[in-house]
Amino acid sequence: MKIIDGKQIANEVKDEIANKVKAMMKEGQPVPHLAAVIVGEDGAAKTYVDSICKSCKEVGFISSIYHYPSDIKEDEFLQALDFLNQDEEIDGYIIQMPLPKQIAMDKVVAHVDPKKDVDCFHPINYGKLLLGEADFLPATPYGTVELMKRAGISANGKHCVVLGRSNIVGKPLAMLLAEKSEQGNATVTICHSRTANLKEICATADILLVAIGKAEMITAEYVKEGATVIDIGIHRVPDATNEKGYRICGDVKYDEVSKKCEAITPVPGGVGPMTMTCLLLNTLHAREKKWRTSE
Ligand code: NDP
């Protein structure tokens, strides 16, 4: 059984990005700049944004944080996005969700300049993804297929069962796997909370990709002998035996599933590290595209 080491692969990708940044600097090009927008005082959102800045530093990117109060009015917030859209020095930006209820999410998403939409939320970028013409890919599905590629796991001709159909993970992941492309060419089944015979369908998967947000729900019964299992879920569950009082786990019951499959991603240390890395890759793509069009 192979444990797919997402941390190591993410570090390899980060080294490649850092080398590209060094080459850009050598040529006198400005280095990529990723900005993060945060509204309110949510602790988890702040931690995530801090980790983005840390990752940017590791690869030599510039990062910046734009922090607004939780009572900011919708039109003021959209004006703030105008500033980010127009700032030539910012290559891409992310908006930390959820936003306060006075701000309509669909207006915000549509307001982001698609060229700077490194989260790939804008309808234009989502549409391009479906057409197989993407400039950016949503970070988690991107991280998942990149991880599989670099770990030598081909989806070509395989039956992939994607468990979960959210707009940011399950649905785009299924599209990438079905795409006529190097990382795609799979036969894909999408499952969700209304799927009948879920266990039986999952047990037909050559590659089972799980993004349901239910801690350790996927037991060995859901998995075919010799399958590959990609666990995208991430949870903090109480654990009195751990000195921290909790442990991190995925949507898959690792101990029993790992005994049955040919390859598996651990949690933590599987898809998670690749998600952040792919946000950096999207920023690099935005930067490279801008530079090419300005030449
Ligand atoms: P959502 O809650 O948005 O979507 C969950 C999906 O799973 C839905 O499509 C839902 O079905 C389906 N589902 C829920 N319960 C069941 C069930 N009992 N049986 C079958 N299907 C079910 O979650 P996300 O897509 O945002 O995230 C999924 C997981 O991935 C979470 O654990 C999250 O923490 C993790 N995640 C990890 C990231 C990483 O970097 N590693 C990044 C992003 C997310 P329905 O549509 O019918 O409601």
mmCIF file of C-alpha atoms and ligand atoms in Angstrom:
data_model
loop_
_atom_site.group_PDB
_atom_site.id
_atom_site.type_symbol
_atom_site.label_atom_id
_atom_site.label_comp_id
_atom_site.label_asym_id
_atom_site.label_seq_id
_atom_site.Cartn_x
_atom_site.Cartn_y
_atom_site.Cartn_z
ATOM 1 C CA MET A 1 0.000 0.000 0.000
ATOM 2 C CA LYS A 2 1.349 3.390 -1.028
ATOM 3 C CA ILE A 3 0.815 6.447 1.160
ATOM 4 C CA ILE A 4 0.661 9.498 -1.088
ATOM 5 C CA ASP A 5 2.819 12.137 0.572
ATOM 6 C CA GLY A 6 1.084 15.435 -0.198
ATOM 7 C CA LYS A 7 3.445 17.401 1.993
ATOM 8 C CA GLN A 8 6.524 16.257 0.125
ATOM 9 C CA ILE A 9 4.911 16.779 -3.287
ATOM 10 C CA ALA A 10 3.666 20.234 -2.245
ATOM 11 C CA ASN A 11 7.222 21.114 -1.179
ATOM 12 C CA GLU A 12 8.528 20.003 -4.576
ATOM 13 C CA VAL A 13 5.971 22.229 -6.326
ATOM 14 C CA LYS A 14 6.850 25.139 -4.014
ATOM 15 C CA ASP A 15 10.544 24.708 -4.871
ATOM 16 C CA GLU A 16 9.650 24.880 -8.565
ATOM 17 C CA ILE A 17 7.629 28.053 -7.964
ATOM 18 C CA ALA A 18 10.464 29.598 -5.928
ATOM 19 C CA ASN A 19 12.919 28.854 -8.750
ATOM 20 C CA LYS A 20 10.604 30.550 -11.250
ATOM 21 C CA VAL A 21 10.359 33.589 -8.980
ATOM 22 C CA LYS A 22 14.165 33.765 -8.762
ATOM 23 C CA ALA A 23 14.353 33.614 -12.568
ATOM 24 C CA MET A 24 11.781 36.431 -12.820
ATOM 25 C CA MET A 25 13.831 38.573 -10.465
ATOM 26 C CA LYS A 26 16.981 37.880 -12.469
ATOM 27 C CA GLU A 27 15.221 39.158 -15.575
ATOM 28 C CA GLY A 28 14.113 42.279 -13.723
ATOM 29 C CA GLN A 29 10.446 41.287 -13.677
ATOM 30 C CA PRO A 30 8.327 42.135 -10.637
ATOM 31 C CA VAL A 31 7.626 39.107 -8.437
ATOM 32 C CA PRO A 32 4.055 37.760 -8.119
ATOM 33 C CA HIS A 33 1.805 39.466 -5.596
ATOM 34 C CA LEU A 34 -1.143 37.695 -3.949
ATOM 35 C CA ALA A 35 -3.583 39.704 -1.842
ATOM 36 C CA ALA A 36 -6.126 38.361 0.646
ATOM 37 C CA VAL A 37 -9.339 40.134 1.591
ATOM 38 C CA ILE A 38 -10.861 39.488 4.967
ATOM 39 C CA VAL A 39 -14.025 40.919 6.514
ATOM 40 C CA GLY A 40 -14.657 40.810 10.252
ATOM 41 C CA GLU A 41 -12.797 39.114 13.054
ATOM 42 C CA ASP A 42 -13.262 35.394 12.402
ATOM 43 C CA GLY A 43 -10.278 33.595 13.970
ATOM 44 C CA ALA A 44 -10.193 30.691 11.497
ATOM 45 C CA ALA A 45 -10.300 33.109 8.550
ATOM 46 C CA LYS A 46 -7.407 35.099 10.002
ATOM 47 C CA THR A 47 -5.373 31.925 10.569
ATOM 48 C CA TYR A 48 -5.969 30.869 6.962
ATOM 49 C CA VAL A 49 -4.964 34.268 5.621
ATOM 50 C CA ASP A 50 -1.820 34.245 7.790
ATOM 51 C CA SER A 51 -0.912 30.846 6.393
ATOM 52 C CA ILE A 52 -1.350 32.216 2.856
ATOM 53 C CA CYS A 53 1.110 35.016 3.663
ATOM 54 C CA LYS A 54 3.562 32.503 5.125
ATOM 55 C CA SER A 55 3.369 30.338 1.992
ATOM 56 C CA CYS A 56 3.860 33.415 -0.212
ATOM 57 C CA LYS A 57 7.010 34.281 1.719
ATOM 58 C CA GLU A 58 8.349 30.744 1.307
ATOM 59 C CA VAL A 59 8.243 31.010 -2.496
ATOM 60 C CA GLY A 60 9.300 34.663 -2.734
ATOM 61 C CA PHE A 61 5.886 36.180 -3.548
ATOM 62 C CA ILE A 62 4.707 39.472 -2.147
ATOM 63 C CA SER A 63 1.523 39.143 -0.097
ATOM 64 C CA SER A 64 -0.831 41.681 1.399
ATOM 65 C CA ILE A 65 -3.928 41.592 3.554
ATOM 66 C CA TYR A 66 -6.920 43.912 3.129
ATOM 67 C CA HIS A 67 -8.970 43.775 6.285
ATOM 68 C CA TYR A 68 -12.428 45.387 6.506
ATOM 69 C CA PRO A 69 -14.849 45.697 9.435
ATOM 70 C CA SER A 70 -17.787 43.283 9.626
ATOM 71 C CA ASP A 71 -20.306 46.154 9.213
ATOM 72 C CA ILE A 72 -18.842 47.382 5.904
ATOM 73 C CA LYS A 73 -21.635 48.234 3.450
ATOM 74 C CA GLU A 74 -21.939 46.258 0.241
ATOM 75 C CA ASP A 75 -21.195 49.212 -2.066
ATOM 76 C CA GLU A 76 -18.123 50.145 -0.013
ATOM 77 C CA PHE A 77 -16.881 46.598 -0.244
ATOM 78 C CA LEU A 78 -17.379 46.504 -4.012
ATOM 79 C CA GLN A 79 -15.433 49.771 -4.264
ATOM 80 C CA ALA A 80 -12.618 48.175 -2.285
ATOM 81 C CA LEU A 81 -12.579 45.367 -4.855
ATOM 82 C CA ASP A 82 -12.378 47.990 -7.631
ATOM 83 C CA PHE A 83 -9.173 49.175 -6.034
ATOM 84 C CA LEU A 84 -7.744 45.636 -6.058
ATOM 85 C CA ASN A 85 -8.878 45.118 -9.651
ATOM 86 C CA GLN A 86 -7.118 48.283 -10.750
ATOM 87 C CA ASP A 87 -3.915 47.932 -8.740
ATOM 88 C CA GLU A 88 -1.321 46.882 -11.346
ATOM 89 C CA GLU A 89 0.953 45.462 -8.669
ATOM 90 C CA ILE A 90 -1.555 42.866 -7.470
ATOM 91 C CA ASP A 91 -1.642 39.775 -9.684
ATOM 92 C CA GLY A 92 -4.389 37.899 -7.895
ATOM 93 C CA TYR A 93 -6.528 38.054 -4.797
ATOM 94 C CA ILE A 94 -8.742 35.847 -2.722
ATOM 95 C CA ILE A 95 -11.754 36.837 -0.662
ATOM 96 C CA GLN A 96 -12.102 34.914 2.542
ATOM 97 C CA MET A 97 -15.628 33.463 2.898
ATOM 98 C CA PRO A 98 -18.162 33.610 4.414
ATOM 99 C CA LEU A 99 -18.960 37.297 4.061
ATOM 100 C CA PRO A 100 -21.366 39.173 6.360
ATOM 101 C CA LYS A 101 -25.002 38.877 5.325
ATOM 102 C CA GLN A 102 -25.334 42.479 4.063
ATOM 103 C CA ILE A 103 -22.910 41.607 1.229
ATOM 104 C CA ALA A 104 -24.348 39.498 -1.608
ATOM 105 C CA MET A 105 -21.925 36.749 -2.500
ATOM 106 C CA ASP A 106 -22.976 36.586 -6.183
ATOM 107 C CA LYS A 107 -22.326 40.333 -6.639
ATOM 108 C CA VAL A 108 -18.908 39.989 -5.067
ATOM 109 C CA VAL A 109 -17.905 37.019 -7.170
ATOM 110 C CA ALA A 110 -18.996 38.768 -10.358
ATOM 111 C CA HIS A 111 -17.091 41.910 -9.325
ATOM 112 C CA VAL A 112 -13.680 40.268 -9.147
ATOM 113 C CA ASP A 113 -11.576 40.874 -12.246
ATOM 114 C CA PRO A 114 -11.491 37.390 -13.866
ATOM 115 C CA LYS A 115 -7.783 37.911 -14.597
ATOM 116 C CA LYS A 116 -7.123 38.188 -10.840
ATOM 117 C CA ASP A 117 -9.603 35.515 -9.760
ATOM 118 C CA VAL A 118 -7.071 33.010 -8.390
ATOM 119 C CA ASP A 119 -9.800 31.176 -6.440
ATOM 120 C CA CYS A 120 -11.588 30.538 -9.764
ATOM 121 C CA PHE A 121 -15.006 31.632 -8.469
ATOM 122 C CA HIS A 122 -15.927 34.050 -11.271
ATOM 123 C CA PRO A 123 -18.539 32.660 -13.703
ATOM 124 C CA ILE A 124 -16.196 33.334 -16.639
ATOM 125 C CA ASN A 125 -13.446 31.231 -15.092
ATOM 126 C CA TYR A 126 -15.897 28.533 -14.015
ATOM 127 C CA GLY A 127 -17.275 28.441 -17.565
ATOM 128 C CA LYS A 128 -13.767 28.203 -19.011
ATOM 129 C CA LEU A 129 -13.099 25.287 -16.693
ATOM 130 C CA LEU A 130 -16.115 23.454 -18.117
ATOM 131 C CA LEU A 131 -14.951 24.238 -21.649
ATOM 132 C CA GLY A 132 -11.480 22.877 -20.914
ATOM 133 C CA GLU A 133 -9.988 26.352 -21.465
ATOM 134 C CA ALA A 134 -9.241 27.308 -17.885
ATOM 135 C CA ASP A 135 -6.768 30.039 -16.939
ATOM 136 C CA PHE A 136 -7.219 29.093 -13.291
ATOM 137 C CA LEU A 137 -8.497 25.997 -11.537
ATOM 138 C CA PRO A 138 -10.174 25.979 -8.113
ATOM 139 C CA ALA A 139 -7.337 25.276 -5.681
ATOM 140 C CA THR A 140 -8.561 22.045 -4.068
ATOM 141 C CA PRO A 141 -9.525 20.173 -7.260
ATOM 142 C CA TYR A 142 -6.350 21.536 -8.876
ATOM 143 C CA GLY A 143 -4.323 20.282 -5.903
ATOM 144 C CA THR A 144 -6.030 16.895 -6.094
ATOM 145 C CA VAL A 145 -5.325 16.235 -9.773
ATOM 146 C CA GLU A 146 -1.800 17.656 -9.494
ATOM 147 C CA LEU A 147 -1.131 15.386 -6.521
ATOM 148 C CA MET A 148 -2.391 12.368 -8.454
ATOM 149 C CA LYS A 149 -0.290 13.278 -11.483
ATOM 150 C CA ARG A 150 2.891 13.724 -9.475
ATOM 151 C CA ALA A 151 2.238 10.559 -7.450
ATOM 152 C CA GLY A 152 1.945 8.608 -10.722
ATOM 153 C CA ILE A 153 -1.794 7.894 -10.400
ATOM 154 C CA SER A 154 -3.492 8.080 -13.757
ATOM 155 C CA ALA A 155 -7.251 8.457 -14.061
ATOM 156 C CA ASN A 156 -7.129 7.513 -17.740
ATOM 157 C CA GLY A 157 -9.844 4.945 -18.494
ATOM 158 C CA LYS A 158 -10.512 4.376 -14.810
ATOM 159 C CA HIS A 159 -13.824 4.584 -12.997
ATOM 160 C CA CYS A 160 -13.533 7.557 -10.639
ATOM 161 C CA VAL A 161 -16.268 8.037 -8.070
ATOM 162 C CA VAL A 162 -16.361 11.586 -6.705
ATOM 163 C CA LEU A 163 -18.209 11.762 -3.418
ATOM 164 C CA GLY A 164 -19.542 15.322 -3.028
ATOM 165 C CA ARG A 165 -20.854 17.867 -5.546
ATOM 166 C CA SER A 166 -20.016 21.250 -4.008
ATOM 167 C CA ASN A 167 -19.156 24.079 -6.379
ATOM 168 C CA ILE A 168 -15.669 24.450 -4.959
ATOM 169 C CA VAL A 169 -14.593 20.823 -4.649
ATOM 170 C CA GLY A 170 -16.722 17.907 -5.906
ATOM 171 C CA LYS A 171 -18.244 19.361 -9.065
ATOM 172 C CA PRO A 172 -15.094 20.934 -10.563
ATOM 173 C CA LEU A 173 -13.033 17.891 -9.559
ATOM 174 C CA ALA A 174 -15.429 15.605 -11.421
ATOM 175 C CA MET A 175 -15.170 17.861 -14.489
ATOM 176 C CA LEU A 176 -11.348 17.798 -14.419
ATOM 177 C CA LEU A 177 -11.302 14.016 -14.155
ATOM 178 C CA ALA A 178 -13.741 13.656 -17.064
ATOM 179 C CA GLU A 179 -11.878 16.203 -19.218
ATOM 180 C CA LYS A 180 -10.096 15.004 -22.344
ATOM 181 C CA SER A 181 -6.679 15.781 -20.909
ATOM 182 C CA GLU A 182 -3.545 14.349 -19.364
ATOM 183 C CA GLN A 183 -5.001 14.344 -15.842
ATOM 184 C CA GLY A 184 -8.493 13.353 -16.998
ATOM 185 C CA ASN A 185 -9.986 10.766 -19.385
ATOM 186 C CA ALA A 186 -11.751 9.008 -16.510
ATOM 187 C CA THR A 187 -15.272 7.643 -16.431
ATOM 188 C CA VAL A 188 -16.761 9.670 -13.613
ATOM 189 C CA THR A 189 -19.665 9.074 -11.267
ATOM 190 C CA ILE A 190 -20.704 11.908 -8.949
ATOM 191 C CA CYS A 191 -22.392 10.945 -5.661
ATOM 192 C CA HIS A 192 -24.087 13.152 -3.048
ATOM 193 C CA SER A 193 -26.461 13.041 -0.117
ATOM 194 C CA ARG A 194 -29.390 11.842 -2.268
ATOM 195 C CA THR A 195 -27.478 9.045 -3.984
ATOM 196 C CA ALA A 196 -29.159 5.664 -3.577
ATOM 197 C CA ASN A 197 -26.897 2.649 -2.955
ATOM 198 C CA LEU A 198 -23.950 4.872 -2.106
ATOM 199 C CA LYS A 199 -21.856 2.079 -0.626
ATOM 200 C CA GLU A 200 -22.316 -0.168 -3.648
ATOM 201 C CA ILE A 201 -21.429 2.600 -6.106
ATOM 202 C CA CYS A 202 -18.328 3.642 -4.157
ATOM 203 C CA ALA A 203 -17.221 0.012 -4.052
ATOM 204 C CA THR A 204 -17.070 -0.014 -7.872
ATOM 205 C CA ALA A 205 -14.520 2.820 -7.966
ATOM 206 C CA ASP A 206 -10.976 2.301 -9.198
ATOM 207 C CA ILE A 207 -10.301 5.730 -7.705
ATOM 208 C CA LEU A 208 -12.546 6.997 -4.909
ATOM 209 C CA LEU A 209 -12.291 10.728 -4.241
ATOM 210 C CA VAL A 210 -14.074 11.819 -1.089
ATOM 211 C CA ALA A 211 -15.218 15.362 -0.263
ATOM 212 C CA ILE A 212 -18.350 15.047 1.862
ATOM 213 C CA GLY A 213 -17.417 16.886 5.034
ATOM 214 C CA LYS A 214 -18.325 13.938 7.308
ATOM 215 C CA ALA A 215 -15.519 12.809 9.596
ATOM 216 C CA GLU A 216 -14.427 9.211 8.895
ATOM 217 C CA MET A 217 -17.729 8.249 7.263
ATOM 218 C CA ILE A 218 -16.077 6.196 4.537
ATOM 219 C CA THR A 219 -15.251 2.795 5.967
ATOM 220 C CA ALA A 220 -13.664 -0.256 4.286
ATOM 221 C CA GLU A 221 -17.107 -1.409 3.072
ATOM 222 C CA TYR A 222 -17.197 1.526 0.639
ATOM 223 C CA VAL A 223 -13.876 0.607 -0.951
ATOM 224 C CA LYS A 224 -12.974 -1.961 -3.589
ATOM 225 C CA GLU A 225 -9.911 -4.115 -2.881
ATOM 226 C CA GLY A 226 -6.919 -2.487 -4.608
ATOM 227 C CA ALA A 227 -8.604 0.891 -5.191
ATOM 228 C CA THR A 228 -6.918 4.267 -4.803
ATOM 229 C CA VAL A 229 -8.531 6.529 -2.199
ATOM 230 C CA ILE A 230 -8.118 10.300 -2.204
ATOM 231 C CA ASP A 231 -9.435 11.869 0.993
ATOM 232 C CA ILE A 232 -10.146 15.585 0.631
ATOM 233 C CA GLY A 233 -12.021 16.006 3.904
ATOM 234 C CA ILE A 234 -10.430 17.640 6.895
ATOM 235 C CA HIS A 235 -11.811 17.677 10.432
ATOM 236 C CA ARG A 236 -10.718 18.376 13.956
ATOM 237 C CA VAL A 237 -12.351 15.773 16.225
ATOM 238 C CA PRO A 238 -12.184 15.580 20.042
ATOM 239 C CA ASP A 239 -9.611 13.057 21.282
ATOM 240 C CA ALA A 240 -8.909 12.723 24.990
ATOM 241 C CA THR A 241 -5.887 10.478 24.287
ATOM 242 C CA ASN A 242 -4.145 13.290 22.412
ATOM 243 C CA GLU A 243 -2.409 15.947 24.512
ATOM 244 C CA LYS A 244 -4.011 18.655 22.368
ATOM 245 C CA GLY A 245 -7.449 17.216 23.162
ATOM 246 C CA TYR A 246 -8.194 16.694 19.477
ATOM 247 C CA ARG A 247 -6.883 15.013 16.375
ATOM 248 C CA ILE A 248 -7.118 15.801 12.673
ATOM 249 C CA CYS A 249 -8.827 13.317 10.380
ATOM 250 C CA GLY A 250 -10.448 13.116 6.968
ATOM 251 C CA ASP A 251 -13.747 11.866 5.553
ATOM 252 C CA VAL A 252 -12.199 8.383 5.294
ATOM 253 C CA LYS A 253 -11.605 5.937 8.151
ATOM 254 C CA TYR A 254 -7.917 5.677 7.383
ATOM 255 C CA ASP A 255 -6.911 2.701 9.559
ATOM 256 C CA GLU A 256 -9.310 0.240 8.019
ATOM 257 C CA VAL A 257 -9.467 1.649 4.477
ATOM 258 C CA SER A 258 -5.682 1.821 4.072
ATOM 259 C CA LYS A 259 -5.473 -1.953 4.622
ATOM 260 C CA LYS A 260 -7.693 -2.531 1.604
ATOM 261 C CA CYS A 261 -6.447 -0.077 -0.980
ATOM 262 C CA GLU A 262 -3.429 0.209 -3.236
ATOM 263 C CA ALA A 263 -2.774 3.895 -2.536
ATOM 264 C CA ILE A 264 -4.261 6.459 -0.170
ATOM 265 C CA THR A 265 -3.798 10.076 0.878
ATOM 266 C CA PRO A 266 -3.365 10.626 4.625
ATOM 267 C CA VAL A 267 -5.059 13.435 6.572
ATOM 268 C CA PRO A 268 -3.244 15.585 7.457
ATOM 269 C CA GLY A 269 -0.483 15.583 4.853
ATOM 270 C CA GLY A 270 -2.415 14.571 1.725
ATOM 271 C CA VAL A 271 -4.546 16.922 -0.372
ATOM 272 C CA GLY A 272 -4.417 19.759 2.216
ATOM 273 C CA PRO A 273 -0.865 20.993 1.534
ATOM 274 C CA MET A 274 -1.545 20.886 -2.222
ATOM 275 C CA THR A 275 -4.519 23.257 -1.959
ATOM 276 C CA MET A 276 -2.443 26.181 -0.719
ATOM 277 C CA THR A 277 0.322 25.346 -3.200
ATOM 278 C CA CYS A 278 -2.140 25.462 -6.083
ATOM 279 C CA LEU A 279 -3.325 28.893 -4.977
ATOM 280 C CA LEU A 280 0.307 29.948 -5.389
ATOM 281 C CA LEU A 281 0.418 28.248 -8.791
ATOM 282 C CA ASN A 282 -2.694 30.168 -9.886
ATOM 283 C CA THR A 283 -1.043 33.420 -8.796
ATOM 284 C CA LEU A 284 2.073 32.515 -10.747
ATOM 285 C CA HIS A 285 -0.086 31.783 -13.829
ATOM 286 C CA ALA A 286 -1.827 35.170 -13.408
ATOM 287 C CA ARG A 287 1.552 36.881 -13.170
ATOM 288 C CA GLU A 288 2.998 35.043 -16.182
ATOM 289 C CA LYS A 289 -0.088 35.755 -18.287
ATOM 290 C CA LYS A 290 -0.018 39.467 -17.411
ATOM 291 C CA TRP A 291 3.672 39.690 -18.234
ATOM 292 C CA ARG A 292 3.238 37.949 -21.590
ATOM 293 C CA THR A 293 0.395 40.277 -22.622
ATOM 294 C CA SER A 294 2.369 43.376 -21.535
ATOM 295 C CA GLU A 295 5.423 42.435 -23.637
HETATM 296 P P1 NDP B 1 -19.837 20.841 1.252
HETATM 297 O O1 NDP B 1 -20.477 20.648 2.580
HETATM 298 O O2 NDP B 1 -20.053 22.098 0.504
HETATM 299 O O3 NDP B 1 -20.296 19.643 0.308
HETATM 300 C C1 NDP B 1 -20.393 18.333 0.773
HETATM 301 C C2 NDP B 1 -20.906 17.425 -0.309
HETATM 302 O O4 NDP B 1 -20.982 16.113 0.218
HETATM 303 C C3 NDP B 1 -22.306 17.784 -0.797
HETATM 304 O O5 NDP B 1 -22.373 17.608 -2.186
HETATM 305 C C4 NDP B 1 -23.211 16.803 -0.070
HETATM 306 O O6 NDP B 1 -24.333 16.421 -0.802
HETATM 307 C C5 NDP B 1 -22.296 15.596 0.073
HETATM 308 N N1 NDP B 1 -22.652 14.816 1.256
HETATM 309 C C6 NDP B 1 -22.774 15.269 2.523
HETATM 310 N N2 NDP B 1 -23.124 14.244 3.336
HETATM 311 C C7 NDP B 1 -23.220 13.157 2.562
HETATM 312 C C8 NDP B 1 -23.551 11.798 2.810
HETATM 313 N N3 NDP B 1 -23.863 11.357 4.040
HETATM 314 N N4 NDP B 1 -23.554 10.948 1.772
HETATM 315 C C9 NDP B 1 -23.257 11.354 0.535
HETATM 316 N N5 NDP B 1 -22.932 12.640 0.227
HETATM 317 C C10 NDP B 1 -22.905 13.519 1.230
HETATM 318 O O7 NDP B 1 -18.289 20.550 1.496
HETATM 319 P P2 NDP B 1 -16.997 20.985 0.621
HETATM 320 O O8 NDP B 1 -17.093 20.417 -0.750
HETATM 321 O O9 NDP B 1 -16.718 22.415 0.791
HETATM 322 O O10 NDP B 1 -15.861 20.205 1.441
HETATM 323 C C11 NDP B 1 -15.865 18.796 1.545
HETATM 324 C C12 NDP B 1 -14.771 18.366 2.505
HETATM 325 O O11 NDP B 1 -13.530 18.770 2.005
HETATM 326 C C13 NDP B 1 -14.875 18.990 3.907
HETATM 327 O O12 NDP B 1 -14.430 18.033 4.852
HETATM 328 C C14 NDP B 1 -13.918 20.148 3.862
HETATM 329 O O13 NDP B 1 -13.393 20.466 5.121
HETATM 330 C C15 NDP B 1 -12.856 19.561 2.963
HETATM 331 N N6 NDP B 1 -12.062 20.566 2.258
HETATM 332 C C16 NDP B 1 -10.728 20.370 2.268
HETATM 333 C C17 NDP B 1 -9.919 21.236 1.614
HETATM 334 C C18 NDP B 1 -8.470 20.932 1.603
HETATM 335 O O14 NDP B 1 -7.693 21.796 1.278
HETATM 336 N N7 NDP B 1 -8.068 19.699 1.918
HETATM 337 C C19 NDP B 1 -10.429 22.425 0.948
HETATM 338 C C20 NDP B 1 -11.867 22.488 0.898
HETATM 339 C C21 NDP B 1 -12.639 21.598 1.562
HETATM 340 P P3 NDP B 1 -25.535 17.452 -1.199
HETATM 341 O O15 NDP B 1 -24.980 18.263 -2.347
HETATM 342 O O16 NDP B 1 -26.642 16.581 -1.592
HETATM 343 O O17 NDP B 1 -25.805 18.282 0.022
#
